[in-house]
Coordinates of C-alpha atoms in Angstrom, one line a residue:
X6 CA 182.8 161.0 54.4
X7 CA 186.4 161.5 56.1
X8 CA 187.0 164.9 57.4
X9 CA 190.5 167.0 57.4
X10 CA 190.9 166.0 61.1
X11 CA 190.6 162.2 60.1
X12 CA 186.9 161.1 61.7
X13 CA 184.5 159.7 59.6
X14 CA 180.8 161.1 59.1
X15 CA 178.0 159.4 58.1
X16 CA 176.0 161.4 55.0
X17 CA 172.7 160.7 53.8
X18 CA 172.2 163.1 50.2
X19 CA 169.0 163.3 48.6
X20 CA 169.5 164.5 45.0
X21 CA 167.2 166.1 42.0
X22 CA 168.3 166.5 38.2
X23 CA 167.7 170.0 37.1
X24 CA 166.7 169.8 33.5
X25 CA 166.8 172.6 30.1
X26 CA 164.1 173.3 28.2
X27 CA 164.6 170.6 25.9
X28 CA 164.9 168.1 28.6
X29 CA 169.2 168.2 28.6
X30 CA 170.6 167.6 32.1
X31 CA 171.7 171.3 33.0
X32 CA 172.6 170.6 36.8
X33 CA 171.9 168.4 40.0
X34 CA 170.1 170.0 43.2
X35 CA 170.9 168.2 46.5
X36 CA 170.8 167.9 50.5
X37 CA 173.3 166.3 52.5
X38 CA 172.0 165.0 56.2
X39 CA 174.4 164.4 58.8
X40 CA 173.2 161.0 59.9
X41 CA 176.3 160.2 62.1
X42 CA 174.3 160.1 65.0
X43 CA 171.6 157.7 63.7
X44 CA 174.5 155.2 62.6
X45 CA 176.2 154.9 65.8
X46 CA 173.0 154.2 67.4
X47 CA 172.6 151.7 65.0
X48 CA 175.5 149.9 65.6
X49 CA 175.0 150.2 68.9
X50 CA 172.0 148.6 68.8
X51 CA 173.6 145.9 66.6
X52 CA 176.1 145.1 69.4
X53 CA 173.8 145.1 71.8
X54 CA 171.6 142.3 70.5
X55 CA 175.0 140.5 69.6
X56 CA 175.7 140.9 73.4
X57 CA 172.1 139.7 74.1
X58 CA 172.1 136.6 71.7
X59 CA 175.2 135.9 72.9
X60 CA 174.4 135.8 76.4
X61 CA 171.0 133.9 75.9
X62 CA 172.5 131.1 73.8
X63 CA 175.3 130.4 76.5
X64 CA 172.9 130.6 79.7
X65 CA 172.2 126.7 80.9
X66 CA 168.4 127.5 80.7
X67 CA 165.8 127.8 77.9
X68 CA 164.7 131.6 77.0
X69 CA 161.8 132.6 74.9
X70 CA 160.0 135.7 74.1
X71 CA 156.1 135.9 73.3
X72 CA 153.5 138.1 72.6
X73 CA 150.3 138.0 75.5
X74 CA 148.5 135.7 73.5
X75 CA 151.2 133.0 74.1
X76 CA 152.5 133.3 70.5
X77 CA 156.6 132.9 70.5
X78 CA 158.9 135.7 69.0
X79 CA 161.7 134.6 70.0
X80 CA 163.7 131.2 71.6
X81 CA 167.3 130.1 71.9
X82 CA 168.9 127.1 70.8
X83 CA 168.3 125.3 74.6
X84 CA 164.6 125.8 74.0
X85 CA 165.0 124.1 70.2
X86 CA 166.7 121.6 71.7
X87 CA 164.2 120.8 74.6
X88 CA 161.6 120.5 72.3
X89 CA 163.2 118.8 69.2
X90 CA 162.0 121.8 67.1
X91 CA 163.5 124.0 64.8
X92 CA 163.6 128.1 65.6
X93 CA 161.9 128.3 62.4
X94 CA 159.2 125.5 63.5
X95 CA 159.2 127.9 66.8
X96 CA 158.7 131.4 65.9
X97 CA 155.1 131.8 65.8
X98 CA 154.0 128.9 67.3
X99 CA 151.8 129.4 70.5
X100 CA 153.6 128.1 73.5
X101 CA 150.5 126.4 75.5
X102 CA 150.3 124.0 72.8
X103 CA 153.2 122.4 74.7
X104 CA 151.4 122.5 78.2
X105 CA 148.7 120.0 79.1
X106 CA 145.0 121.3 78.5
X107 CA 144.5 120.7 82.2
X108 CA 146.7 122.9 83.3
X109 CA 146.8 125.8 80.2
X110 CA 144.5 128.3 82.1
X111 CA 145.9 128.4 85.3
X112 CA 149.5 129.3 83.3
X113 CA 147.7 131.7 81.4
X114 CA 146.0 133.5 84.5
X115 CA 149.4 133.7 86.1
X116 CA 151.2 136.0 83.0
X117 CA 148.1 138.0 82.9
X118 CA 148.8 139.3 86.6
X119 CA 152.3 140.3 85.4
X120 CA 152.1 144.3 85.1
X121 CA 154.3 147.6 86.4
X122 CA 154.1 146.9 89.8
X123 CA 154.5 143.3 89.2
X124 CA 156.8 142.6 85.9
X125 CA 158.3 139.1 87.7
X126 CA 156.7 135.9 88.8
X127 CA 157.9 132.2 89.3
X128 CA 155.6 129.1 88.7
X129 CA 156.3 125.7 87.6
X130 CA 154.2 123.2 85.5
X131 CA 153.6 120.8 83.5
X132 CA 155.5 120.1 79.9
X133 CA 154.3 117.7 76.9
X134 CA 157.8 116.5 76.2
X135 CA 158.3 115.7 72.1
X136 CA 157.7 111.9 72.6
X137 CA 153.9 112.6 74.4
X138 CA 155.2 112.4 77.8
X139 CA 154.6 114.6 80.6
X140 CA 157.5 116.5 82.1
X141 CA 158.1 119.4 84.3
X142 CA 159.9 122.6 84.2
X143 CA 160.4 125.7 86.0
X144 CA 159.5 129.6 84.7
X145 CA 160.7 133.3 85.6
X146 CA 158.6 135.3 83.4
X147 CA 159.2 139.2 82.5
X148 CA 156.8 141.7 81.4
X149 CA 159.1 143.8 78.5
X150 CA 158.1 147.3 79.1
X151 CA 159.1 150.4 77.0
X152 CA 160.6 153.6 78.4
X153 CA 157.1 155.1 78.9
X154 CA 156.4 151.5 80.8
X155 CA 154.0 150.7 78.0
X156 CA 153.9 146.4 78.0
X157 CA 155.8 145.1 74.6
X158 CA 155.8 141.7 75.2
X159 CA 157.4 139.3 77.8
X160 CA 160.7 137.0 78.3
X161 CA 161.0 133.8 80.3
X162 CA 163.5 132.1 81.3
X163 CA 163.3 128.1 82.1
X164 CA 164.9 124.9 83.7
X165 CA 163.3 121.3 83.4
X166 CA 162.8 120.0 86.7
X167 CA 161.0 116.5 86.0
X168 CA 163.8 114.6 87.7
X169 CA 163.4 116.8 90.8
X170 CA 159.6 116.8 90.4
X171 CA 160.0 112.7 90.5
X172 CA 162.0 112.3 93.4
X173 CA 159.7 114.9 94.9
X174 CA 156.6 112.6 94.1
X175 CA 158.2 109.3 95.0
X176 CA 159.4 110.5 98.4
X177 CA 155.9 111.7 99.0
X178 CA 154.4 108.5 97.8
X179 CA 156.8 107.2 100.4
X180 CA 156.1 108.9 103.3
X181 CA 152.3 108.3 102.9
X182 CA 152.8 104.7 102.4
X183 CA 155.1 104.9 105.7
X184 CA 152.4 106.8 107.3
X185 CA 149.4 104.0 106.1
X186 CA 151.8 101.5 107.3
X187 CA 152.7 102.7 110.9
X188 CA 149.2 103.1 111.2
X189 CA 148.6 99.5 109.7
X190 CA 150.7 98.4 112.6
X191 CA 149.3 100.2 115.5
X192 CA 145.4 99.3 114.0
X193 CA 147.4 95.3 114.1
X194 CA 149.3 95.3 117.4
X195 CA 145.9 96.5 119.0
X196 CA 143.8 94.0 117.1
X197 CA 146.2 91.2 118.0
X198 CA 146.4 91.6 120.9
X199 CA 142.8 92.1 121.8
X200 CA 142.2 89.0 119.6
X201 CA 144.7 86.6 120.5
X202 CA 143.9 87.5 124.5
X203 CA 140.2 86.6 123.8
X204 CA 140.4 83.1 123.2
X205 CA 143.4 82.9 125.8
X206 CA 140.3 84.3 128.6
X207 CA 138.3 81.3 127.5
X208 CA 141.1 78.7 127.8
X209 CA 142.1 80.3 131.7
X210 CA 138.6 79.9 132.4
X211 CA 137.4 76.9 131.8
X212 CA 141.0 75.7 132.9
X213 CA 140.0 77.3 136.2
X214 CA 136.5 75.9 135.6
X215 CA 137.9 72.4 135.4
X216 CA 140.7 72.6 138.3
X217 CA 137.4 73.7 140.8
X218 CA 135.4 70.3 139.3
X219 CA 138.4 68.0 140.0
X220 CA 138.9 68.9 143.5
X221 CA 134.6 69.0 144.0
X222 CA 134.3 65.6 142.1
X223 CA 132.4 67.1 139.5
X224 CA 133.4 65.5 136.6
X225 CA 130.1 65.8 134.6
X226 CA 130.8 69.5 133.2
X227 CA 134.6 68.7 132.7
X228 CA 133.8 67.4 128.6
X229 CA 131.8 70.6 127.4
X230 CA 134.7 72.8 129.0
X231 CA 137.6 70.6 127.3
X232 CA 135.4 71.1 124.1
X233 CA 135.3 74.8 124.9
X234 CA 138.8 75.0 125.3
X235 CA 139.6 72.6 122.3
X236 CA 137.3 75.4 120.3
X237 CA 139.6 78.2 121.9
X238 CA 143.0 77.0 120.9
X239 CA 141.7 76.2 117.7
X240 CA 140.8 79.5 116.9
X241 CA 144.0 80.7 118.1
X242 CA 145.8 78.7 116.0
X243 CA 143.4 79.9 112.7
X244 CA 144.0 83.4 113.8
X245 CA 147.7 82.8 113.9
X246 CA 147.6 80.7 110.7
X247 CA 145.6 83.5 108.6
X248 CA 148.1 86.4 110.3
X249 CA 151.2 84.3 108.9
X250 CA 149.4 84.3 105.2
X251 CA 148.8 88.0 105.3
X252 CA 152.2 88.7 106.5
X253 CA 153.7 86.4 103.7
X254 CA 150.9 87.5 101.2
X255 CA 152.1 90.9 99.9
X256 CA 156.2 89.9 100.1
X257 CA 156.3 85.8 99.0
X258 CA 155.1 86.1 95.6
X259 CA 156.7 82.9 93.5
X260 CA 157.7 83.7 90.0
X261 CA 154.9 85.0 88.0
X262 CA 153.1 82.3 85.4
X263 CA 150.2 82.6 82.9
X264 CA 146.9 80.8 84.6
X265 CA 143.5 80.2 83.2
X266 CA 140.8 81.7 85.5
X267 CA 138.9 79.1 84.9
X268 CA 141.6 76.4 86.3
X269 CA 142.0 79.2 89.4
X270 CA 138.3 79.7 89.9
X271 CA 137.6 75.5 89.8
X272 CA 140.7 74.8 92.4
X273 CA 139.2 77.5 94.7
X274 CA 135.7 76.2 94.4
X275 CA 137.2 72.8 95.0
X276 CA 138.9 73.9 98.1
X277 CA 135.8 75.4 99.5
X278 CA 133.3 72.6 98.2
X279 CA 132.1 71.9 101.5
X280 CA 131.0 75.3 102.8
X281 CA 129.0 75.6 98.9
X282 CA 127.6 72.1 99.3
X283 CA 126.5 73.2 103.1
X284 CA 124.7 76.1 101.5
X285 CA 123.3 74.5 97.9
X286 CA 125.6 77.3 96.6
X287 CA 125.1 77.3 92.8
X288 CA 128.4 78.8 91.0
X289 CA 128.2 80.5 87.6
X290 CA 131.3 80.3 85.5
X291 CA 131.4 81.2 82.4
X292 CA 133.4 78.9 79.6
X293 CA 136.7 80.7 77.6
X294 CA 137.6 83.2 80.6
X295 CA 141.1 84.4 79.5
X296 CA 144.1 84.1 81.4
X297 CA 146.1 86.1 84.1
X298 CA 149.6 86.6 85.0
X299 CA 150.8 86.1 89.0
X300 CA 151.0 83.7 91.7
X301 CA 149.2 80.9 91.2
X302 CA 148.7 79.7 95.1
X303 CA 148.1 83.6 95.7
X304 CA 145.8 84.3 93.4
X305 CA 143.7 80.5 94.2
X306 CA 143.4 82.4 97.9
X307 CA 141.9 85.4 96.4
X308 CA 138.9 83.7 94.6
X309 CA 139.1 80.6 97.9
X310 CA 138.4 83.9 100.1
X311 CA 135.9 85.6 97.9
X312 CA 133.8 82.2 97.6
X313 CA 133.6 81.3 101.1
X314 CA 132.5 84.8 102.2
X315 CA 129.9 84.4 99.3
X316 CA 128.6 81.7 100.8
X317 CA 128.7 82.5 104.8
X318 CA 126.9 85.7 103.7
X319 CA 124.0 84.0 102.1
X320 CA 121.6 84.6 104.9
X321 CA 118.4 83.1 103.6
X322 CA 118.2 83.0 100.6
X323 CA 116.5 80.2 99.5
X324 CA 118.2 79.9 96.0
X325 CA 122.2 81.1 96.9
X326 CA 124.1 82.0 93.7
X327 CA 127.6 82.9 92.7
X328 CA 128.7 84.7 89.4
X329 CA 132.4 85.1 88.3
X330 CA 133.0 87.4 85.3
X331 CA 135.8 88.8 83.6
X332 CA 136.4 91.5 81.2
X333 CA 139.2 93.9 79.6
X334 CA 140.1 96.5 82.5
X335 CA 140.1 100.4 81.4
X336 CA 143.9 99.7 81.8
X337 CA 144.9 97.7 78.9
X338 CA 147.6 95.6 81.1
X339 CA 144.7 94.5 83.2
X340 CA 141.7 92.2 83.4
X341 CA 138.5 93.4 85.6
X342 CA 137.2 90.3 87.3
X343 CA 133.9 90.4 89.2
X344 CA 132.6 88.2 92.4
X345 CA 128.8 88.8 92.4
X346 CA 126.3 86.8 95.0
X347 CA 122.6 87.6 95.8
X348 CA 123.5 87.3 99.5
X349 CA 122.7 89.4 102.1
X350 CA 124.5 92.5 100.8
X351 CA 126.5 95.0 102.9
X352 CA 125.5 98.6 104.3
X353 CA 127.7 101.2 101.7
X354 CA 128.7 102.6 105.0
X355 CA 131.0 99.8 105.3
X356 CA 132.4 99.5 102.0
X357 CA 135.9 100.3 103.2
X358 CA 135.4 99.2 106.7
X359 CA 135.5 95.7 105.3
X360 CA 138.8 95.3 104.1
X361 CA 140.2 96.3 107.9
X362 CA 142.2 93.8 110.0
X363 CA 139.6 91.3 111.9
X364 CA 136.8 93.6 110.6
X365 CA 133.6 91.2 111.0
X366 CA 130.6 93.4 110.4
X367 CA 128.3 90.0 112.2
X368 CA 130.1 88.8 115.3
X369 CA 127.4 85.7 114.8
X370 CA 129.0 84.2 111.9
X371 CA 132.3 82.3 112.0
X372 CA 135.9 83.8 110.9
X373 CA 138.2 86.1 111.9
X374 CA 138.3 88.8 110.0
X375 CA 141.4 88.7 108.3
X376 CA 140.0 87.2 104.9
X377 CA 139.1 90.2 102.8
X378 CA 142.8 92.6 104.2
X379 CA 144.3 89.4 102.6
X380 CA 142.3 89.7 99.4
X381 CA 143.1 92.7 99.3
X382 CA 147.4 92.6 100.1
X383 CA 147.5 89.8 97.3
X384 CA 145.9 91.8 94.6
X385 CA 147.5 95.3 95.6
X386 CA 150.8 93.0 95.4
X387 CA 150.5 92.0 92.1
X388 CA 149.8 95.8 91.2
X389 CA 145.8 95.5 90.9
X390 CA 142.9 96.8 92.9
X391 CA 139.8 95.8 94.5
X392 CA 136.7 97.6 95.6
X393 CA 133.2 96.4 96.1
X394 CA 129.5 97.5 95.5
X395 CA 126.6 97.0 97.2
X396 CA 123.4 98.9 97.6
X397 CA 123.0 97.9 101.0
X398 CA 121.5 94.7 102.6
X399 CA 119.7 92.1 101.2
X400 CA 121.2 93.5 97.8
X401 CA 123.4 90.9 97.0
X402 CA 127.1 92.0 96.9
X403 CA 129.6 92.1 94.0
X404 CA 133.8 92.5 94.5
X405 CA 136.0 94.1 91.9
X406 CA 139.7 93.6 91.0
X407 CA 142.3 94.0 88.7
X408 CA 144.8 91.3 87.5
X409 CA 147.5 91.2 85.2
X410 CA 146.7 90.0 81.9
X411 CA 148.3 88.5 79.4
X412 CA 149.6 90.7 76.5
X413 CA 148.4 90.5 73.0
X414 CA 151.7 89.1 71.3
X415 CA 152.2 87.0 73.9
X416 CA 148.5 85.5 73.3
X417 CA 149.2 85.5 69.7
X418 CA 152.7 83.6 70.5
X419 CA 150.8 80.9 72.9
X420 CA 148.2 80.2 69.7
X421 CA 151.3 79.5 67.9

């Protein structure tokens, strides 16, 4: 309604037909409510959540609104967008369905501490991203209170953060493999040294030994000290030969190629024939072992390594035996290949210990200790693992690894 002055009033009239007798319209009874009041709220209301919409739809972040059982009321485009979803998909679809289960109650416990005294909090988690992977983003959430600070519902307001939470996890992947490192080369410049000195001790004296028989004329001990120095600087040169292969083991890989295990396990056994033959070492080998993907001379030292250990380890047993297996890996890019003997086993105490540079649990028994850390450098290179089990001595021992397999369609291709 416009009044004299101009202004405009909002009415709300609320009429009754008055009726004669005979049922003839006599008149019309009514009320008139100002309702101007009520109609500028309204439309101020209506420009508020114009303002608000506005506002949320140009911010760089995703918002959302849900009730405390996770279920969404509201989400802006960003949030559509992020997860490839329509609003209508959206509203009314419970949130934590897009977390991981692992990590669904611990989000959940955080919004439940949200209250008066604390309406805010900040956490970051884990995201299923629409094509099933797993990304990262990061939360405020609001507790929405009413004037009487009564809990509606709440508001967040979120950023993805997977690229920072990647860079975050590589550079700590990176530090701890510079921290295993610097350690790997204190644990090897002590190891060396002490080493490499020993058999340098036993060449200076029997040098000496010999010098005081030349000027005595005592020539009859001078053969078993050559021959004790000949053994010296032959170990020498295998500890400095077996250091080179490690060093070269984890960055000299040739160009990957497909190879039989069977063709790898026979050129091993071939190379150690003699130690085998020494020990009446019968090898088990099963027929149609599948195929691997690496460095062919690498991967020869891994089994050449694991067979002549085998053996040396056979204490005595009077009927030494070796069995190779291999088997899909839980990882389906992987084959799990197994080294068992029925040798002399090893103490689970030193399960790790083994794998150490110039570890040699028996000080009796010929090596030096470098073997098994270049087992393990060769398989870590080509992106496997190895571990062993043993339930202690005279158990027998058996080493596990992972190798690269061959894929499916490239199997199906090489049938072709």
């Amino acid at each position: 309604m416009v009044l004299p002055d101009g202004s405009i009033r909002w009415l709300l009239a609320v009429g009754q037909p008055i009726r004669n007798a005979d049922g003839s319209l006599r008149g019309i009874a009514g009320l008139q409510i100002d309702i101007t009041a009520r109609k500028q709220i309204e439309a101020e209301l209506e420009r508020s959540e114009l303002y608000y919409r506005s506002l949320v739809e140009d911010l760089p972040a995703m918002v959302c609104r849900f009730r405390p059982d996770g279920t969404l009321t509201f989400v802006n485009q960003l949030y559509c967008e992020a997860f490839k979803r329509s609003r209508a998909e959206l509203i009314g679809f419970n949130f934590y369905d897009l977390i991981p289960l692992s990590q669904r109650a611990a989000v959940a416990a955080g919004i439940a501490q949200l209250s008066v005294a604390r309406p805010v909090m900040v956490h970051e988690h884990e995201v299923i991203h629409p094509d099933g992977s797993i990304g990262w983003q990061r939360w405020i959430n609001r507790l929405l209170l009413t004037t009487d600070s009564e809990p509606v519902e709440y508001q967040a307001l979120g950023i993805d953060i997977t690229d920072r939470k990647r860079a975050e996890i590589e550079r700590e992947q990176l530090i701890a493999e510079l921290a295993a490192r610097n350690e790997t080369l204190e644990q090897f410049s002590y190891t060396v040294s002490h080493d490499l000195k020993s058999p340098l001790i036993t060449i200076k004296g029997f040098a000496g030994y010999i010098q005081q028989d030349l000027r005595a004329g005592k020539l009859d001990r001078i053969p078993d000290d050559l021959q004790r120095i000949i053994a010296a600087a032959d170990r020498m040169h295998q500890l400095l030969e077996d250091l080179l292969h490690l060093a070269q083991a984890g960055r000299q890989l040739s160009t990957p190629e497909r190879i039989k295990l069977s063709v790898l396990i026979g050129e091993a056994a071939a190379a150690v024939s003699a130690r085998l033959a020494e020990r009446n070492v019968l090898l088990h080998v099963p027929p149609n072992l599948p195929e691997v993907i690496g460095d062919r001379t690498r991967l020869r030292e891994v089994f050449q390594n694991l067979l002549d250990n085998a053996a040396k380890f056979m204490g005595d047993q009077p009927s030494p035996q070796i069995w190779i297996e291999a088997q899909p890996a839980e990882n389906p890019n992987f084959l799990l290949v197994s080294v068992h003997d029925n040798g002399i086993g090893i103490d689970p105490r030193h399960h790790q210990r083994i794998f150490g540079l110039f570890e040699r649990l028996d000080q009796r028994i010929e090596g030096t200790g470098i073997g098994l850390t270049l087992v393990r450098k060769i398989v870590e290179a080509h992106g496997g693992k190895i571990w062993v089990q043993s339930d202690g001595l005279g158990q027998g021992t058996t080493f596990y690894f992972t190798l690269p397999a061959v894929p499916p369609l490239a199997n199906e291709d090489h049938r072709l």
